[in-house]
CSV table of C-alpha atoms and ligand atoms in Angstrom, one decimal:
chain,number,residue,atom,x,y,z
A,495,MET,CA,-44.0,3.1,-92.5
A,496,THR,CA,-45.5,1.3,-89.1
A,497,THR,CA,-45.9,-2.6,-89.0
A,498,PRO,CA,-46.7,-4.0,-86.3
A,499,ASP,CA,-43.2,-5.8,-85.9
A,500,SER,CA,-41.8,-2.3,-85.6
A,501,HIS,CA,-44.2,-0.5,-83.6
A,502,GLN,CA,-42.1,0.7,-80.6
A,503,ALA,CA,-44.8,0.3,-77.8
A,504,ILE,CA,-41.9,0.1,-74.9
A,505,ARG,CA,-40.2,3.8,-74.8
A,506,PRO,CA,-38.0,4.5,-71.7
A,507,ARG,CA,-37.4,7.6,-72.4
A,508,ARG,CA,-40.7,8.5,-71.5
A,509,ASN,CA,-39.4,8.2,-67.9
A,510,ARG,CA,-37.1,10.2,-69.0
A,511,LYS,CA,-39.1,13.3,-70.4
A,512,SER,CA,-38.7,16.3,-67.9
A,513,CYS,CA,-37.3,17.3,-64.7
A,514,ALA,CA,-40.7,15.9,-63.0
A,515,ILE,CA,-40.9,12.5,-64.2
A,516,ARG,CA,-37.3,12.0,-63.9
A,517,THR,CA,-37.2,12.7,-60.4
A,518,LEU,CA,-40.4,10.4,-59.8
A,519,CYS,CA,-38.7,7.6,-61.7
A,520,ARG,CA,-35.4,8.2,-59.8
A,521,GLU,CA,-34.3,5.0,-57.7
A,522,THR,CA,-31.0,6.2,-55.2
A,523,ARG,CA,-31.5,9.9,-54.1
A,524,LEU,CA,-28.0,11.0,-52.7
A,525,SER,CA,-28.8,13.1,-49.5
A,526,HIS,CA,-26.8,15.2,-46.5
A,527,GLU,CA,-28.5,12.6,-44.2
A,528,SER,CA,-25.3,10.1,-45.4
A,529,LEU,CA,-22.3,12.1,-45.6
A,530,ILE,CA,-19.8,12.1,-43.3
A,531,TYR,CA,-17.2,14.6,-43.3
A,532,PRO,CA,-13.7,14.1,-42.2
A,533,LEU,CA,-11.5,16.2,-41.0
A,534,PHE,CA,-7.8,17.1,-40.1
A,535,VAL,CA,-6.7,18.6,-36.4
A,536,HIS,CA,-3.1,19.7,-35.8
A,537,GLU,CA,-2.1,21.3,-32.0
A,538,ALA,CA,-1.3,24.8,-33.2
A,539,PRO,CA,-2.6,28.6,-33.5
A,540,ARG,CA,-3.8,28.0,-36.9
A,541,ASP,CA,-5.3,26.9,-39.7
A,542,GLU,CA,-3.2,25.4,-42.7
A,543,GLU,CA,-3.9,24.7,-46.1
A,544,ILE,CA,-2.4,20.9,-47.0
A,545,THR,CA,-0.4,21.1,-49.9
A,546,SER,CA,-1.7,17.5,-51.0
A,547,MET,CA,-5.1,18.1,-50.8
A,548,PRO,CA,-5.8,21.3,-51.9
A,549,GLY,CA,-9.3,22.7,-50.2
A,550,CYS,CA,-8.6,21.1,-47.2
A,551,LYS,CA,-7.3,22.1,-44.4
A,552,ARG,CA,-4.8,20.8,-40.9
A,553,TRP,CA,-7.8,22.7,-38.5
A,554,SER,CA,-6.4,24.2,-35.4
A,555,PRO,CA,-8.5,23.1,-32.5
A,556,ASP,CA,-10.7,26.4,-32.7
A,557,GLY,CA,-11.1,26.3,-36.3
A,558,LEU,CA,-11.8,22.6,-36.4
A,559,LEU,CA,-14.7,23.5,-34.1
A,560,ARG,CA,-16.4,26.6,-36.0
A,561,GLU,CA,-16.1,24.0,-39.1
A,562,VAL,CA,-17.8,21.2,-37.4
A,563,ALA,CA,-20.6,24.0,-36.5
A,564,GLU,CA,-20.8,25.1,-40.2
A,565,ALA,CA,-21.0,21.5,-41.2
A,566,HIS,CA,-24.1,20.4,-39.4
A,567,SER,CA,-25.7,23.6,-39.5
A,568,LEU,CA,-25.6,22.7,-43.1
A,569,GLY,CA,-27.3,19.2,-41.6
A,570,ILE,CA,-24.6,16.5,-41.5
A,571,GLY,CA,-24.4,14.6,-38.9
A,572,ALA,CA,-21.3,12.8,-38.7
A,573,ILE,CA,-17.5,13.2,-38.5
A,574,VAL,CA,-14.6,11.4,-38.1
A,575,LEU,CA,-11.6,13.5,-37.0
A,576,PHE,CA,-7.5,12.4,-38.6
A,577,PRO,CA,-4.7,14.0,-36.0
A,578,ALA,CA,-1.4,15.3,-37.8
A,579,ILE,CA,0.7,14.8,-34.7
A,580,ASP,CA,4.6,16.7,-33.6
A,581,LYS,CA,6.8,14.7,-35.0
A,582,ASN,CA,8.8,15.0,-31.4
A,583,LEU,CA,5.4,12.7,-30.4
A,584,LYS,CA,5.4,10.4,-32.3
A,585,SER,CA,7.6,7.0,-31.7
A,586,THR,CA,7.5,3.2,-32.0
A,587,ASN,CA,5.3,2.3,-29.6
A,588,ALA,CA,3.0,5.0,-30.9
A,589,ASP,CA,1.9,5.4,-27.0
A,590,GLU,CA,1.1,8.5,-27.8
A,591,CYS,CA,-2.7,7.5,-29.1
A,592,HIS,CA,-3.7,6.8,-25.6
A,593,ASN,CA,-2.7,9.6,-24.1
A,594,ASP,CA,-6.2,10.7,-22.4
A,595,ASP,CA,-4.6,14.5,-22.8
A,596,GLY,CA,-3.5,14.1,-26.4
A,597,LEU,CA,-4.8,15.6,-28.7
A,598,ILE,CA,-7.4,13.3,-30.0
A,599,PRO,CA,-9.3,12.8,-27.1
A,600,GLN,CA,-9.1,16.8,-26.2
A,601,THR,CA,-11.0,17.3,-29.4
A,602,ILE,CA,-13.6,15.1,-28.9
A,603,ARG,CA,-14.6,16.4,-25.6
A,604,ALA,CA,-14.4,19.6,-27.2
A,605,ILE,CA,-16.9,19.1,-29.8
A,606,LYS,CA,-18.8,16.8,-27.9
A,607,ASN,CA,-19.4,20.3,-25.2
A,608,GLU,CA,-20.1,22.7,-28.5
A,609,THR,CA,-22.0,20.1,-30.8
A,610,PRO,CA,-23.5,17.5,-29.2
A,611,ASP,CA,-25.4,16.0,-31.6
A,612,VAL,CA,-22.9,15.9,-34.1
A,613,ALA,CA,-21.3,11.8,-34.2
A,614,VAL,CA,-18.1,11.9,-33.5
A,615,ILE,CA,-16.0,8.7,-35.3
A,616,THR,CA,-12.3,8.1,-34.5
A,617,ASP,CA,-9.9,6.1,-36.8
A,618,VAL,CA,-8.2,3.5,-34.8
A,619,ALA,CA,-4.2,2.7,-35.9
A,620,LEU,CA,-1.2,3.7,-34.8
A,621,ASP,CA,0.2,5.8,-38.0
A,622,PRO,CA,-0.1,9.3,-37.0
A,623,TYR,CA,1.5,7.8,-34.1
A,624,SER,CA,4.3,5.8,-35.1
A,625,SER,CA,7.9,6.8,-35.9
A,626,ASP,CA,7.6,4.5,-39.1
A,627,GLY,CA,4.6,4.9,-40.5
A,628,HIS,CA,2.4,2.2,-40.0
A,629,ASP,CA,-0.5,1.1,-38.7
A,630,GLY,CA,0.9,-1.2,-36.5
A,631,LEU,CA,4.5,-2.6,-34.3
A,632,VAL,CA,6.6,-3.2,-36.4
A,633,SER,CA,9.3,-5.7,-35.1
A,634,GLU,CA,13.6,-5.2,-35.2
A,635,ASN,CA,13.2,-7.2,-38.7
A,636,GLY,CA,10.2,-5.3,-40.3
A,637,LYS,CA,7.3,-7.4,-39.3
A,638,ILE,CA,4.3,-6.0,-38.5
A,639,LEU,CA,3.5,-7.6,-35.2
A,640,ASN,CA,-0.2,-7.9,-35.5
A,641,ASP,CA,-1.1,-9.4,-31.8
A,642,GLU,CA,0.9,-6.8,-30.0
A,643,THR,CA,-0.5,-4.0,-32.1
A,644,ILE,CA,-4.1,-4.8,-30.8
A,645,GLU,CA,-3.1,-4.7,-27.5
A,646,VAL,CA,-2.3,-1.4,-28.3
A,647,LEU,CA,-5.4,-0.6,-30.2
A,648,CYS,CA,-7.5,-1.7,-27.8
A,649,LYS,CA,-5.8,0.8,-25.5
A,650,GLN,CA,-6.1,3.6,-28.0
A,651,ALA,CA,-9.9,2.1,-28.6
A,652,LEU,CA,-10.4,2.9,-24.7
A,653,CYS,CA,-8.8,6.5,-24.7
A,654,HIS,CA,-10.9,8.0,-27.8
A,655,ALA,CA,-14.3,5.9,-25.9
A,656,ARG,CA,-13.4,8.1,-22.4
A,657,ALA,CA,-13.9,11.2,-24.5
A,658,GLY,CA,-17.0,10.5,-25.3
A,659,ALA,CA,-16.7,8.9,-29.1
A,660,ASP,CA,-19.5,7.8,-30.4
A,661,ILE,CA,-18.0,4.9,-32.8
A,662,VAL,CA,-14.4,3.7,-33.0
A,663,ALA,CA,-13.3,3.1,-36.7
A,664,PRO,CA,-10.4,0.1,-36.6
A,665,SER,CA,-8.7,0.8,-40.2
A,666,ASP,CA,-4.9,-1.0,-39.3
A,667,MET,CA,-6.9,-3.5,-40.8
A,668,MET,CA,-4.7,-6.1,-38.3
A,669,ASP,CA,-6.8,-9.1,-37.7
A,670,GLY,CA,-9.2,-10.5,-34.7
A,671,ARG,CA,-8.7,-6.3,-33.4
A,672,VAL,CA,-12.6,-5.6,-33.8
A,673,GLY,CA,-13.4,-8.7,-31.3
A,674,ALA,CA,-10.6,-7.4,-28.8
A,675,ILE,CA,-12.1,-3.7,-29.0
A,676,ARG,CA,-15.4,-5.0,-28.7
A,677,THR,CA,-14.5,-7.1,-25.5
A,678,ALA,CA,-12.3,-4.7,-24.2
A,679,LEU,CA,-15.2,-1.9,-24.9
A,680,ASP,CA,-17.3,-3.8,-22.8
A,681,ASN,CA,-15.1,-4.7,-20.1
A,682,THR,CA,-14.5,-1.0,-19.2
A,683,GLY,CA,-18.6,-0.3,-19.4
A,684,HIS,CA,-18.3,1.1,-23.1
A,685,ASP,CA,-20.8,-0.9,-24.1
A,686,GLU,CA,-23.3,2.2,-26.2
A,687,THR,CA,-19.6,3.0,-28.1
A,688,SER,CA,-20.1,1.8,-31.6
A,689,ILE,CA,-17.5,0.2,-34.2
A,690,LEU,CA,-17.3,1.3,-37.8
A,691,SER,CA,-14.9,-1.3,-39.0
A,692,TYR,CA,-12.5,-0.5,-41.9
A,693,THR,CA,-13.6,-4.5,-43.2
A,694,ALA,CA,-12.1,-3.9,-47.1
A,695,LYS,CA,-9.8,-1.9,-46.8
A,696,TYR,CA,-7.6,-1.8,-50.5
A,697,ALA,CA,-3.5,-1.4,-50.4
A,698,SER,CA,-4.1,1.5,-52.8
A,699,ALA,CA,-2.0,4.0,-53.7
A,700,TYR,CA,-5.0,6.4,-53.6
A,701,TYR,CA,-3.8,7.3,-49.8
A,702,GLY,CA,-1.0,9.0,-51.6
A,703,PRO,CA,-2.2,12.9,-50.6
A,704,PHE,CA,-3.7,11.8,-46.7
A,705,ARG,CA,-0.4,10.5,-46.0
A,706,ASN,CA,1.0,13.5,-46.9
A,707,ALA,CA,-1.4,15.6,-45.1
A,708,LEU,CA,-0.6,13.5,-42.1
A,709,GLY,CA,2.9,13.2,-42.8
A,710,SER,CA,2.6,9.6,-41.9
A,711,THR,CA,4.1,7.9,-45.0
A,712,PRO,CA,5.8,4.6,-44.0
A,713,LYS,CA,9.1,5.2,-43.4
A,714,ILE,CA,10.2,1.0,-45.1
A,715,GLY,CA,8.1,-1.3,-47.0
A,716,ASP,CA,4.7,-0.2,-47.6
A,717,LYS,CA,1.4,-1.8,-45.8
A,718,LYS,CA,1.1,-4.9,-48.2
A,719,THR,CA,1.0,-7.5,-45.5
A,720,TYR,CA,-2.0,-6.1,-44.0
A,721,GLN,CA,-4.3,-4.3,-46.4
A,722,MET,CA,-6.3,-5.9,-49.3
A,723,ASP,CA,-4.7,-6.8,-52.5
A,724,PRO,CA,-6.6,-4.4,-55.0
A,725,ALA,CA,-7.1,-7.6,-57.4
A,726,ASN,CA,-9.9,-9.4,-54.6
A,727,ALA,CA,-12.9,-9.4,-54.2
A,728,ARG,CA,-14.6,-12.3,-52.4
A,729,GLU,CA,-11.9,-11.7,-50.3
A,730,ALA,CA,-13.9,-9.1,-48.6
A,731,LEU,CA,-16.2,-11.4,-48.1
A,732,ARG,CA,-14.5,-12.7,-45.8
A,733,GLU,CA,-13.0,-10.0,-43.6
A,734,ALA,CA,-16.7,-8.8,-44.0
A,735,SER,CA,-18.0,-12.3,-42.1
A,736,LEU,CA,-15.5,-12.4,-39.5
A,737,ASP,CA,-15.6,-8.1,-38.6
A,738,ILE,CA,-19.6,-9.1,-38.1
A,739,ASP,CA,-18.8,-12.4,-35.9
A,740,GLU,CA,-17.2,-9.9,-33.9
A,741,GLY,CA,-19.0,-7.6,-33.5
A,742,ALA,CA,-18.4,-4.7,-36.0
A,743,ASP,CA,-21.9,-2.3,-35.5
A,744,MET,CA,-21.1,-1.3,-39.3
A,745,ILE,CA,-18.1,-2.2,-41.7
A,746,MET,CA,-16.6,0.4,-44.8
A,747,VAL,CA,-15.0,-0.5,-47.8
A,748,LYS,CA,-12.0,2.0,-48.7
A,749,PRO,CA,-11.4,3.6,-51.3
A,750,ALA,CA,-15.0,3.7,-53.1
A,751,GLY,CA,-15.1,4.9,-56.6
A,752,PRO,CA,-12.4,2.4,-58.2
A,753,TYR,CA,-14.4,-0.5,-55.9
A,754,LEU,CA,-18.1,0.2,-56.8
A,755,ASP,CA,-17.8,-3.9,-57.2
A,756,VAL,CA,-16.5,-4.6,-53.7
A,757,LEU,CA,-19.2,-2.1,-52.6
A,758,ALA,CA,-22.1,-3.6,-54.4
A,759,LEU,CA,-20.7,-7.4,-54.0
A,760,VAL,CA,-21.0,-6.5,-49.8
A,761,ALA,CA,-23.5,-4.7,-49.7
A,762,SER,CA,-26.1,-7.4,-51.0
A,763,ASN,CA,-24.4,-9.6,-48.7
A,764,VAL,CA,-24.2,-8.4,-45.4
A,765,ASP,CA,-27.2,-7.3,-42.6
A,766,VAL,CA,-25.5,-4.2,-41.0
A,767,PRO,CA,-24.7,-0.8,-42.6
A,768,VAL,CA,-22.5,-0.2,-45.1
A,769,ALA,CA,-20.0,2.6,-45.8
A,770,ALA,CA,-17.7,3.9,-48.0
A,771,TYR,CA,-14.9,6.0,-48.2
A,772,GLN,CA,-14.0,8.4,-51.4
A,773,VAL,CA,-10.4,8.8,-50.3
A,774,SER,CA,-8.0,11.5,-50.8
A,775,GLY,CA,-6.3,10.3,-54.4
A,776,GLU,CA,-10.3,9.9,-55.0
A,777,TYR,CA,-11.0,13.9,-53.9
A,778,LEU,CA,-7.7,15.4,-55.7
A,779,MET,CA,-7.9,13.8,-59.0
A,780,ILE,CA,-11.7,15.8,-59.1
A,781,GLU,CA,-10.3,18.4,-57.8
A,782,SER,CA,-7.4,19.2,-59.7
A,783,ALA,CA,-8.8,18.1,-63.3
A,784,ALA,CA,-11.6,21.1,-61.5
A,785,SER,CA,-9.3,23.0,-61.1
A,786,ALA,CA,-7.7,22.8,-64.4
A,787,GLY,CA,-11.1,23.5,-66.1
A,788,TRP,CA,-11.3,20.2,-67.3
A,789,ILE,CA,-14.4,18.7,-65.9
A,790,ASN,CA,-17.5,20.3,-64.3
A,791,ARG,CA,-16.8,20.2,-60.5
A,792,GLU,CA,-20.4,19.9,-59.1
A,793,GLU,CA,-21.4,17.3,-61.6
A,794,VAL,CA,-19.0,15.5,-61.7
A,795,ILE,CA,-18.8,15.3,-57.6
A,796,LYS,CA,-22.3,14.4,-57.5
A,797,GLU,CA,-22.5,11.7,-59.9
A,798,SER,CA,-19.0,10.2,-58.0
A,799,LEU,CA,-20.7,9.9,-54.8
A,800,THR,CA,-24.4,8.9,-56.7
A,801,GLY,CA,-22.3,6.0,-57.9
A,802,ILE,CA,-21.2,5.4,-54.7
A,803,HIS,CA,-24.2,4.9,-53.0
A,804,ARG,CA,-26.0,3.4,-56.0
A,805,ALA,CA,-23.4,0.9,-55.6
A,806,GLY,CA,-25.0,0.4,-52.2
A,807,ALA,CA,-23.3,2.6,-49.8
A,808,ASN,CA,-25.6,3.8,-46.6
A,809,ALA,CA,-23.1,6.6,-45.4
A,810,ILE,CA,-20.2,8.0,-47.7
A,811,LEU,CA,-17.4,9.6,-46.0
A,812,THR,CA,-16.1,12.4,-48.5
A,813,TYR,CA,-13.8,15.4,-47.9
A,814,PHE,CA,-16.5,16.8,-50.3
A,815,ALA,CA,-19.5,17.2,-48.1
A,816,LYS,CA,-19.5,20.4,-47.0
A,817,ASP,CA,-19.8,21.6,-50.6
A,818,VAL,CA,-22.2,18.6,-51.4
A,819,ALA,CA,-24.4,19.3,-48.8
A,820,GLY,CA,-24.8,22.9,-49.2
A,821,TRP,CA,-25.6,21.4,-53.5
A,822,LEU,CA,-28.2,19.6,-52.3
A,823,HIS,CA,-29.8,22.4,-49.9
A,824,LYS,CA,-30.2,24.8,-52.9
A,825,ASP,CA,-31.4,22.3,-55.6
B,1168,LIG,C1,-4.8,5.5,-42.1
B,1168,LIG,C2,-5.7,6.1,-42.7
B,1168,LIG,C3,-5.5,6.1,-43.8
B,1168,LIG,C4,-6.3,6.2,-44.2
B,1168,LIG,C5,-7.4,6.8,-43.5
B,1168,LIG,N1,-7.5,6.0,-42.5
B,1168,LIG,C6,-4.3,5.7,-44.8
B,1168,LIG,C7,-3.3,4.8,-45.0
B,1168,LIG,O1,-3.8,3.5,-44.7
B,1168,LIG,O2,-2.4,4.7,-45.0
B,1168,LIG,C8,-6.6,7.1,-46.0
B,1168,LIG,C9,-8.0,8.1,-46.4
B,1168,LIG,C10,-7.6,9.0,-47.3
B,1168,LIG,O3,-6.5,8.5,-47.8
B,1168,LIG,O4,-8.3,10.1,-47.6
B,1168,LIG,N2,-4.8,3.8,-41.1
C-alpha cells in the first residue's frame, strides 16, 4: 500500500536508466587529451621487452620514434622519457646526466624533428645515471647531499632544455630544486621551458618494476630521507606551496591510485594544473591479474583512470596511454 510517507519521489536510478541518460549525467570524462605516455629508451639497435613490466619495452632510438608517432596518431599529445643507461656510463657523480650528446638529449632532438607537436617531458633526477641508484649524490657516509645534488640537477635540466624539451620534471624530491632550476633556466634564456614538479612523491614500494626496468634499484639504503612518508597527506600541501612559490608550472602526485585522497586534497588547494602518475606497480598489478584472466583488463584500466581523473588530476601519466586512447576512439 502506498502512503504519502512511503512515496518514493526521489529516485536516483532515473539518471541511470539508459546509456544516453547516463552519458548526459556523467560528471567526469576520461579523454586521450589528458594522457601522458611514459616511455623507456636505450642505446641499442633493438626494442627489448621489459621483464618486470610485461607489455612495455625499452625502445631503441628508432623504435621509440615509431612509438611516439603511433601514440600521436591516437591523439596523445605528451610523452615522458626515461633512459636505461649503459652500466659503463653510470658513476657516483652521475655526470652522464648532462652530456649534450647523451641518450636523452639525442632522443629529444629526434622527436622534435619527427613529431614536433608532441610535448616532450623529461625526468630530472640522477638515479638512471648514478652508480649508487639514488636520485641524489651520496656522501661517503651514505647521506644524500641536497645542495650538491641541486647543482647537478640544474645542469641536467639545462641540458634537456637546450635539446628542446618542452617540460622538465624534477622527480628527485631535494629541497629547493624547483627554484634553483627555474633560475638556471631563466638565466640562460630558457624562460619558456616549463617545470612539472613531482611535488608529492611518496617513498613507495610500487616503483619496484620501474627500477628493474632501468636497473636503478638503490645499491644501499632506501629513498625515505627524500621521498615522502606514505602515512602523510597534509605534508603534500606544504610541498605544493613550496614548489608553486619556487615557480612550478604544474605539480604531480605519485603514485596515483593508492593516493587518491592526497590527489583530491592537493587539487582542491592549488591553482596550478595537477598531474598524477599511475606508476609501474599499479600497472603491473592490473596487467598480471588481467593476464591470469581474473579481471576484465579494459574495464579495470578505464575505471582506475576514471578514479584518478575524478579525484582531481588534469593529466595522468600511464603506461596504458596508447591502449586507452585506442579504446576511447572506439567507444
Ligand atoms: C626516478 C623515478 C622513479 C619513477 C619515476 N621517476 C623511481 C623512483 O623514484 O625510484 C617511478 C615510476 C614508476 O614506478 O612507474 N626518479
